[in-house]
PDB file of C-alpha atoms in Angstrom:
ATOM      1  CA  MET A  13      -9.437  -2.888  -2.431  1.00  0.00           C
ATOM      2  CA  THR A  14      -5.331  -4.020  -2.602  1.00  0.00           C
ATOM      3  CA  LYS A  15      -2.810  -2.202  -1.008  1.00  0.00           C
ATOM      4  CA  LYS A  16      -1.681  -0.576  -4.495  1.00  0.00           C
ATOM      5  CA  GLU A  17      -5.350   0.726  -5.009  1.00  0.00           C
ATOM      6  CA  LEU A  18      -5.522   1.875  -1.393  1.00  0.00           C
ATOM      7  CA  ALA A  19      -2.471   3.843  -1.898  1.00  0.00           C
ATOM      8  CA  LEU A  20      -3.952   5.348  -4.917  1.00  0.00           C
ATOM      9  CA  GLU A  21      -6.750   6.485  -3.318  1.00  0.00           C
ATOM     10  CA  ILE A  22      -4.914   7.953  -0.169  1.00  0.00           C
ATOM     11  CA  ILE A  23      -2.792   9.826  -2.483  1.00  0.00           C
ATOM     12  CA  GLU A  24      -5.537  11.530  -4.322  1.00  0.00           C
ATOM     13  CA  ARG A  25      -7.411  12.277  -1.127  1.00  0.00           C
ATOM     14  CA  LEU A  26      -4.207  13.848   0.713  1.00  0.00           C
ATOM     15  CA  LYS A  27      -3.398  15.909  -2.530  1.00  0.00           C
ATOM     16  CA  ARG A  28      -6.930  17.594  -2.069  1.00  0.00           C
ATOM     17  CA  GLU A  29      -6.415  18.035   1.688  1.00  0.00           C
ATOM     18  CA  TYR A  30      -2.958  19.498   1.568  1.00  0.00           C
ATOM     19  CA  PRO A  31      -2.174  20.679  -2.148  1.00  0.00           C
ATOM     20  CA  ASP A  32       0.715  22.653  -1.098  1.00  0.00           C
ATOM     21  CA  ALA A  33       2.510  20.507   1.182  1.00  0.00           C
ATOM     22  CA  GLY A  34       6.311  20.671   0.794  1.00  0.00           C
ATOM     23  CA  CYS A  35       9.473  20.683   3.043  1.00  0.00           C
ATOM     24  CA  SER A  36       8.983  22.521   6.435  1.00  0.00           C
ATOM     25  CA  LEU A  37      12.684  23.031   6.435  1.00  0.00           C
ATOM     26  CA  ASP A  38      13.611  26.843   5.093  1.00  0.00           C
ATOM     27  CA  TYR A  39      16.651  26.301   2.580  1.00  0.00           C
ATOM     28  CA  ASN A  40      17.423  27.886  -0.804  1.00  0.00           C
ATOM     29  CA  GLU A  41      20.494  25.716  -1.523  1.00  0.00           C
ATOM     30  CA  ALA A  42      20.878  21.928  -1.697  1.00  0.00           C
ATOM     31  CA  TRP A  43      23.938  22.109   0.969  1.00  0.00           C
ATOM     32  CA  LYS A  44      21.526  23.970   3.504  1.00  0.00           C
ATOM     33  CA  LEU A  45      19.100  21.384   3.414  1.00  0.00           C
ATOM     34  CA  LEU A  46      21.600  18.928   4.113  1.00  0.00           C
ATOM     35  CA  VAL A  47      22.497  20.816   7.092  1.00  0.00           C
ATOM     36  CA  SER A  48      18.947  21.289   8.072  1.00  0.00           C
ATOM     37  CA  VAL A  49      18.075  17.654   7.754  1.00  0.00           C
ATOM     38  CA  ARG A  50      20.879  16.871  10.176  1.00  0.00           C
ATOM     39  CA  LEU A  51      19.811  19.236  12.854  1.00  0.00           C
ATOM     40  CA  ALA A  52      16.497  18.229  12.791  1.00  0.00           C
ATOM     41  CA  ALA A  53      17.266  14.722  14.125  1.00  0.00           C
ATOM     42  CA  GLN A  54      15.253  14.887  17.499  1.00  0.00           C
ATOM     43  CA  CYS A  55      14.395  18.413  17.092  1.00  0.00           C
ATOM     44  CA  THR A  56      11.268  20.274  15.421  1.00  0.00           C
ATOM     45  CA  ASP A  57      11.777  21.900  12.157  1.00  0.00           C
ATOM     46  CA  ALA A  58      10.624  25.103  13.417  1.00  0.00           C
ATOM     47  CA  ARG A  59      13.489  25.163  15.890  1.00  0.00           C
ATOM     48  CA  VAL A  60      16.084  24.206  12.991  1.00  0.00           C
ATOM     49  CA  ASN A  61      14.717  27.226  10.928  1.00  0.00           C
ATOM     50  CA  VAL A  62      15.376  29.479  13.665  1.00  0.00           C
ATOM     51  CA  VAL A  63      19.295  28.130  14.405  1.00  0.00           C
ATOM     52  CA  VAL A  64      20.327  27.985  10.973  1.00  0.00           C
ATOM     53  CA  LYS A  65      19.652  31.753  10.514  1.00  0.00           C
ATOM     54  CA  GLU A  66      22.746  32.607  12.588  1.00  0.00           C
ATOM     55  CA  LEU A  67      24.653  29.654  11.404  1.00  0.00           C
ATOM     56  CA  TYR A  68      24.300  31.008   7.646  1.00  0.00           C
ATOM     57  CA  LYS A  69      24.994  34.212   8.732  1.00  0.00           C
ATOM     58  CA  LYS A  70      28.207  33.701  10.089  1.00  0.00           C
ATOM     59  CA  TYR A  71      28.834  30.957   7.465  1.00  0.00           C
ATOM     60  CA  PRO A  72      27.217  32.207   4.387  1.00  0.00           C
ATOM     61  CA  ASP A  73      28.413  29.172   1.930  1.00  0.00           C
ATOM     62  CA  CYS A  74      29.567  25.609   1.779  1.00  0.00           C
ATOM     63  CA  ASN A  75      33.128  26.541   1.975  1.00  0.00           C
ATOM     64  CA  ALA A  76      33.010  28.928   5.004  1.00  0.00           C
ATOM     65  CA  LEU A  77      31.282  26.186   6.705  1.00  0.00           C
ATOM     66  CA  ALA A  78      33.812  24.026   5.443  1.00  0.00           C
ATOM     67  CA  GLU A  79      36.584  25.706   7.254  1.00  0.00           C
ATOM     68  CA  ALA A  80      34.913  26.188  10.575  1.00  0.00           C
ATOM     69  CA  ALA A  81      35.905  24.699  13.691  1.00  0.00           C
ATOM     70  CA  ALA A  82      33.491  22.148  14.823  1.00  0.00           C
ATOM     71  CA  GLU A  83      33.167  23.686  18.355  1.00  0.00           C
ATOM     72  CA  ASP A  84      32.229  26.957  16.734  1.00  0.00           C
ATOM     73  CA  ILE A  85      29.751  25.122  14.977  1.00  0.00           C
ATOM     74  CA  GLU A  86      28.509  23.250  17.898  1.00  0.00           C
ATOM     75  CA  GLU A  87      28.230  26.757  19.965  1.00  0.00           C
ATOM     76  CA  ILE A  88      25.457  27.917  17.603  1.00  0.00           C
ATOM     77  CA  VAL A  89      23.602  24.700  16.859  1.00  0.00           C
ATOM     78  CA  ARG A  90      23.337  23.630  20.468  1.00  0.00           C
ATOM     79  CA  PRO A  91      19.912  24.342  20.885  1.00  0.00           C
ATOM     80  CA  CYS A  92      18.875  21.514  18.370  1.00  0.00           C
ATOM     81  CA  GLY A  93      20.134  18.827  20.587  1.00  0.00           C
ATOM     82  CA  LEU A  94      22.999  16.689  20.155  1.00  0.00           C
ATOM     83  CA  GLY A  95      25.107  19.789  19.523  1.00  0.00           C
ATOM     84  CA  ARG A  96      28.595  18.098  19.335  1.00  0.00           C
ATOM     85  CA  SER A  97      27.614  15.048  17.063  1.00  0.00           C
ATOM     86  CA  LYS A  98      25.636  17.332  14.828  1.00  0.00           C
ATOM     87  CA  ALA A  99      28.309  19.804  14.398  1.00  0.00           C
ATOM     88  CA  ARG A 100      31.132  17.194  14.010  1.00  0.00           C
ATOM     89  CA  ASP A 101      29.109  15.528  11.244  1.00  0.00           C
ATOM     90  CA  ILE A 102      28.094  18.884   9.368  1.00  0.00           C
ATOM     91  CA  SER A 103      31.833  20.001   9.680  1.00  0.00           C
ATOM     92  CA  ALA A 104      32.854  16.605   8.133  1.00  0.00           C
ATOM     93  CA  CYS A 105      30.004  16.869   5.400  1.00  0.00           C
ATOM     94  CA  MET A 106      30.840  20.370   4.243  1.00  0.00           C
ATOM     95  CA  LYS A 107      34.599  19.404   3.873  1.00  0.00           C
ATOM     96  CA  ILE A 108      33.605  16.388   1.467  1.00  0.00           C
ATOM     97  CA  LEU A 109      31.481  18.383  -0.397  1.00  0.00           C
ATOM     98  CA  ARG A 110      34.460  21.051  -0.689  1.00  0.00           C
ATOM     99  CA  ASP A 111      37.110  18.898  -1.574  1.00  0.00           C
ATOM    100  CA  LYS A 112      35.287  16.182  -3.456  1.00  0.00           C
ATOM    101  CA  TYR A 113      32.213  17.762  -5.030  1.00  0.00           C
ATOM    102  CA  HIS A 114      33.356  21.379  -5.746  1.00  0.00           C
ATOM    103  CA  GLY A 115      30.874  22.660  -3.411  1.00  0.00           C
ATOM    104  CA  ASN A 116      27.993  20.756  -4.608  1.00  0.00           C
ATOM    105  CA  VAL A 117      25.763  18.249  -3.296  1.00  0.00           C
ATOM    106  CA  PRO A 118      25.825  14.879  -5.212  1.00  0.00           C
ATOM    107  CA  ASP A 119      22.366  13.870  -7.044  1.00  0.00           C
ATOM    108  CA  ASN A 120      23.342   9.808  -6.456  1.00  0.00           C
ATOM    109  CA  PHE A 121      21.820   8.394  -3.579  1.00  0.00           C
ATOM    110  CA  ASP A 122      24.682   6.038  -2.601  1.00  0.00           C
ATOM    111  CA  GLU A 123      27.063   8.925  -2.866  1.00  0.00           C
ATOM    112  CA  LEU A 124      24.731  10.673  -0.374  1.00  0.00           C
ATOM    113  CA  LEU A 125      24.822   7.839   2.060  1.00  0.00           C
ATOM    114  CA  LYS A 126      28.691   8.102   2.240  1.00  0.00           C
ATOM    115  CA  LEU A 127      28.140  11.856   3.786  1.00  0.00           C
ATOM    116  CA  PRO A 128      28.737  11.603   7.341  1.00  0.00           C
ATOM    117  CA  GLY A 129      25.411  12.131   9.132  1.00  0.00           C
ATOM    118  CA  VAL A 130      23.392  11.132   6.074  1.00  0.00           C
ATOM    119  CA  GLY A 131      20.994   8.027   6.597  1.00  0.00           C
ATOM    120  CA  ARG A 132      18.265   6.768   3.915  1.00  0.00           C
ATOM    121  CA  LYS A 133      15.901   9.246   5.191  1.00  0.00           C
ATOM    122  CA  SER A 134      18.049  12.373   4.744  1.00  0.00           C
ATOM    123  CA  ALA A 135      19.195  11.037   1.219  1.00  0.00           C
ATOM    124  CA  ASN A 136      15.620  10.516   0.254  1.00  0.00           C
ATOM    125  CA  LEU A 137      14.699  13.961   1.301  1.00  0.00           C
ATOM    126  CA  ILE A 138      17.453  15.459  -0.735  1.00  0.00           C
ATOM    127  CA  MET A 139      16.897  13.324  -3.664  1.00  0.00           C
ATOM    128  CA  GLY A 140      13.258  14.428  -3.930  1.00  0.00           C
ATOM    129  CA  ASP A 141      13.265  17.815  -2.696  1.00  0.00           C
ATOM    130  CA  VAL A 142      16.429  18.880  -4.380  1.00  0.00           C
ATOM    131  CA  PHE A 143      16.764  16.888  -7.483  1.00  0.00           C
ATOM    132  CA  GLY A 144      12.971  15.948  -8.262  1.00  0.00           C
ATOM    133  CA  LYS A 145      13.493  12.437  -8.263  1.00  0.00           C
ATOM    134  CA  PRO A 146      11.663   9.217  -6.931  1.00  0.00           C
ATOM    135  CA  ALA A 147      11.790   9.452  -3.239  1.00  0.00           C
ATOM    136  CA  ILE A 148      10.218   8.002   0.049  1.00  0.00           C
ATOM    137  CA  VAL A 149      11.019   9.586   3.324  1.00  0.00           C
ATOM    138  CA  THR A 150       9.979   7.318   6.260  1.00  0.00           C
ATOM    139  CA  ASP A 151      10.042   9.403   9.026  1.00  0.00           C
ATOM    140  CA  THR A 152       8.032   8.985  12.248  1.00  0.00           C
ATOM    141  CA  HIS A 153       5.068  10.302  10.623  1.00  0.00           C
ATOM    142  CA  CYS A 154       5.110   8.087   7.710  1.00  0.00           C
ATOM    143  CA  ILE A 155       5.835   5.105   9.510  1.00  0.00           C
ATOM    144  CA  ARG A 156       2.774   5.753  11.828  1.00  0.00           C
ATOM    145  CA  LEU A 157       0.424   6.719   9.316  1.00  0.00           C
ATOM    146  CA  THR A 158       1.197   3.872   6.722  1.00  0.00           C
ATOM    147  CA  ASN A 159       1.019   1.448   9.492  1.00  0.00           C
ATOM    148  CA  ARG A 160      -2.265   2.994  10.597  1.00  0.00           C
ATOM    149  CA  MET A 161      -3.834   3.321   7.386  1.00  0.00           C
ATOM    150  CA  GLY A 162      -2.912  -0.427   6.375  1.00  0.00           C
ATOM    151  CA  LEU A 163      -0.464   0.218   3.714  1.00  0.00           C
ATOM    152  CA  VAL A 164       2.167  -1.420   5.513  1.00  0.00           C
ATOM    153  CA  ASP A 165       1.503  -4.356   8.440  1.00  0.00           C
ATOM    154  CA  GLY A 166       3.194  -3.812  11.742  1.00  0.00           C
ATOM    155  CA  ILE A 167       6.604  -2.762  10.366  1.00  0.00           C
ATOM    156  CA  LYS A 168       8.553  -0.070  12.424  1.00  0.00           C
ATOM    157  CA  ASP A 169      11.944  -0.234  10.695  1.00  0.00           C
ATOM    158  CA  PRO A 170      12.324   2.630   8.544  1.00  0.00           C
ATOM    159  CA  LYS A 171      14.193   0.715   5.285  1.00  0.00           C
ATOM    160  CA  LYS A 172      11.817  -2.076   5.583  1.00  0.00           C
ATOM    161  CA  VAL A 173       8.581   0.508   5.516  1.00  0.00           C
ATOM    162  CA  GLU A 174      10.406   2.525   2.551  1.00  0.00           C
ATOM    163  CA  MET A 175      10.816  -0.942   0.742  1.00  0.00           C
ATOM    164  CA  ALA A 176       7.295  -1.784   1.450  1.00  0.00           C
ATOM    165  CA  LEU A 177       5.877   1.533   0.180  1.00  0.00           C
ATOM    166  CA  TRP A 178       8.040   1.421  -2.921  1.00  0.00           C
ATOM    167  CA  GLU A 179       6.094  -1.693  -3.720  1.00  0.00           C
ATOM    168  CA  ILE A 180       2.474   0.448  -3.807  1.00  0.00           C
ATOM    169  CA  ILE A 181       3.578   4.111  -4.137  1.00  0.00           C
ATOM    170  CA  PRO A 182       3.949   5.528  -7.879  1.00  0.00           C
ATOM    171  CA  PRO A 183       7.654   6.698  -7.784  1.00  0.00           C
ATOM    172  CA  GLU A 184       6.822   9.850  -8.911  1.00  0.00           C
ATOM    173  CA  GLU A 185       4.267  10.449  -6.188  1.00  0.00           C
ATOM    174  CA  GLY A 186       6.518   9.317  -3.277  1.00  0.00           C
ATOM    175  CA  SER A 187       8.000  12.527  -2.246  1.00  0.00           C
ATOM    176  CA  ASP A 188       5.064  14.599  -2.285  1.00  0.00           C
ATOM    177  CA  PHE A 189       3.141  11.984  -0.598  1.00  0.00           C
ATOM    178  CA  CYS A 190       5.583  11.636   2.424  1.00  0.00           C
ATOM    179  CA  HIS A 191       5.285  15.611   2.856  1.00  0.00           C
ATOM    180  CA  ARG A 192       1.557  15.132   2.869  1.00  0.00           C
ATOM    181  CA  LEU A 193       1.711  12.564   5.523  1.00  0.00           C
ATOM    182  CA  VAL A 194       3.984  14.917   7.815  1.00  0.00           C
ATOM    183  CA  TYR A 195       0.872  17.546   7.580  1.00  0.00           C
ATOM    184  CA  HIS A 196      -1.682  14.920   8.031  1.00  0.00           C
ATOM    185  CA  GLY A 197       0.314  13.687  11.091  1.00  0.00           C
ATOM    186  CA  ARG A 198       0.814  16.936  12.687  1.00  0.00           C
ATOM    187  CA  ASP A 199      -2.741  18.008  12.367  1.00  0.00           C
ATOM    188  CA  VAL A 200      -4.989  15.131  12.367  1.00  0.00           C
ATOM    189  CA  CYS A 201      -3.409  11.432  12.685  1.00  0.00           C
ATOM    190  CA  THR A 202      -1.298  12.651  15.722  1.00  0.00           C
ATOM    191  CA  ALA A 203       1.198  10.863  17.903  1.00  0.00           C
ATOM    192  CA  ARG A 204       1.067  12.209  21.348  1.00  0.00           C
ATOM    193  CA  THR A 205      -2.812  12.764  21.686  1.00  0.00           C
ATOM    194  CA  LYS A 206      -5.664  10.579  20.477  1.00  0.00           C
ATOM    195  CA  PRO A 207      -5.834  11.048  16.364  1.00  0.00           C
ATOM    196  CA  PHE A 208      -8.810  13.111  15.402  1.00  0.00           C
ATOM    197  CA  CYS A 209     -10.160  10.280  12.992  1.00  0.00           C
ATOM    198  CA  GLU A 210     -13.595  11.988  12.983  1.00  0.00           C
ATOM    199  CA  LYS A 211     -12.154  14.914  10.651  1.00  0.00           C
ATOM    200  CA  CYS A 212     -10.158  12.709   8.503  1.00  0.00           C
ATOM    201  CA  CYS A 213     -10.304  12.681   5.035  1.00  0.00           C
ATOM    202  CA  ILE A 214      -9.507   8.839   4.656  1.00  0.00           C
ATOM    203  CA  LYS A 215     -11.378   7.779   7.870  1.00  0.00           C
ATOM    204  CA  ASP A 216     -13.804   5.293   5.531  1.00  0.00           C
ATOM    205  CA  ILE A 217     -10.951   3.521   3.991  1.00  0.00           C
ATOM    206  CA  CYS A 218      -8.135   3.559   6.769  1.00  0.00           C
ATOM    207  CA  LYS A 219      -7.599   0.219   8.287  1.00  0.00           C
ATOM    208  CA  LYS A 220      -8.070   2.100  11.954  1.00  0.00           C
ATOM    209  CA  THR A 221     -11.245   3.232  11.612  1.00  0.00           C
ATOM    210  CA  GLY A 222     -12.827   1.879   8.273  1.00  0.00           C
ATOM    211  CA  VAL A 223     -15.367  -0.811   7.783  1.00  0.00           C
TER     212      VAL A 223
END
């Protein structure tokens, strides 16, 4: 089985296992996902979802957040960790959205990368979830699982994993596939405990357990 064939089979099995998988960050506007994904660095999505409720209550739109002092933002987002740097990035990012994009989030990958605090992972998440465009989000789950499954070979660098996956994952499947990897990584192919290979839906074709 080639890597591309393996990828297609894994995609189909994960679809059956997690039919409703999606982004676990709560948002109803594009700029809110941009804020949440910055806060999610080294923090759980569940905690971010709690913290942003207070943030958006005080600053209900992009312009309000752009006008807020970084110190005031930091007071609210501190529970997510790295409060000072995250608050600084969010403040600068919202100012750019206000001044350059009329409060809208750009739908161009390269433009997203120019925003403070936005890397390839965040830009891909925005492209896939907000704009429905091809995207591959190489978070820790994606990197761990694709290596274990044999879709990539001993690659840990996020950009290199992303580039390798673009070669074998159909563009229209990338975003949902990465969301399903998060679900699978949390429930079955775990990092902090021994993975539960016995209940894995791809155990017979996985490089780690298959024959």
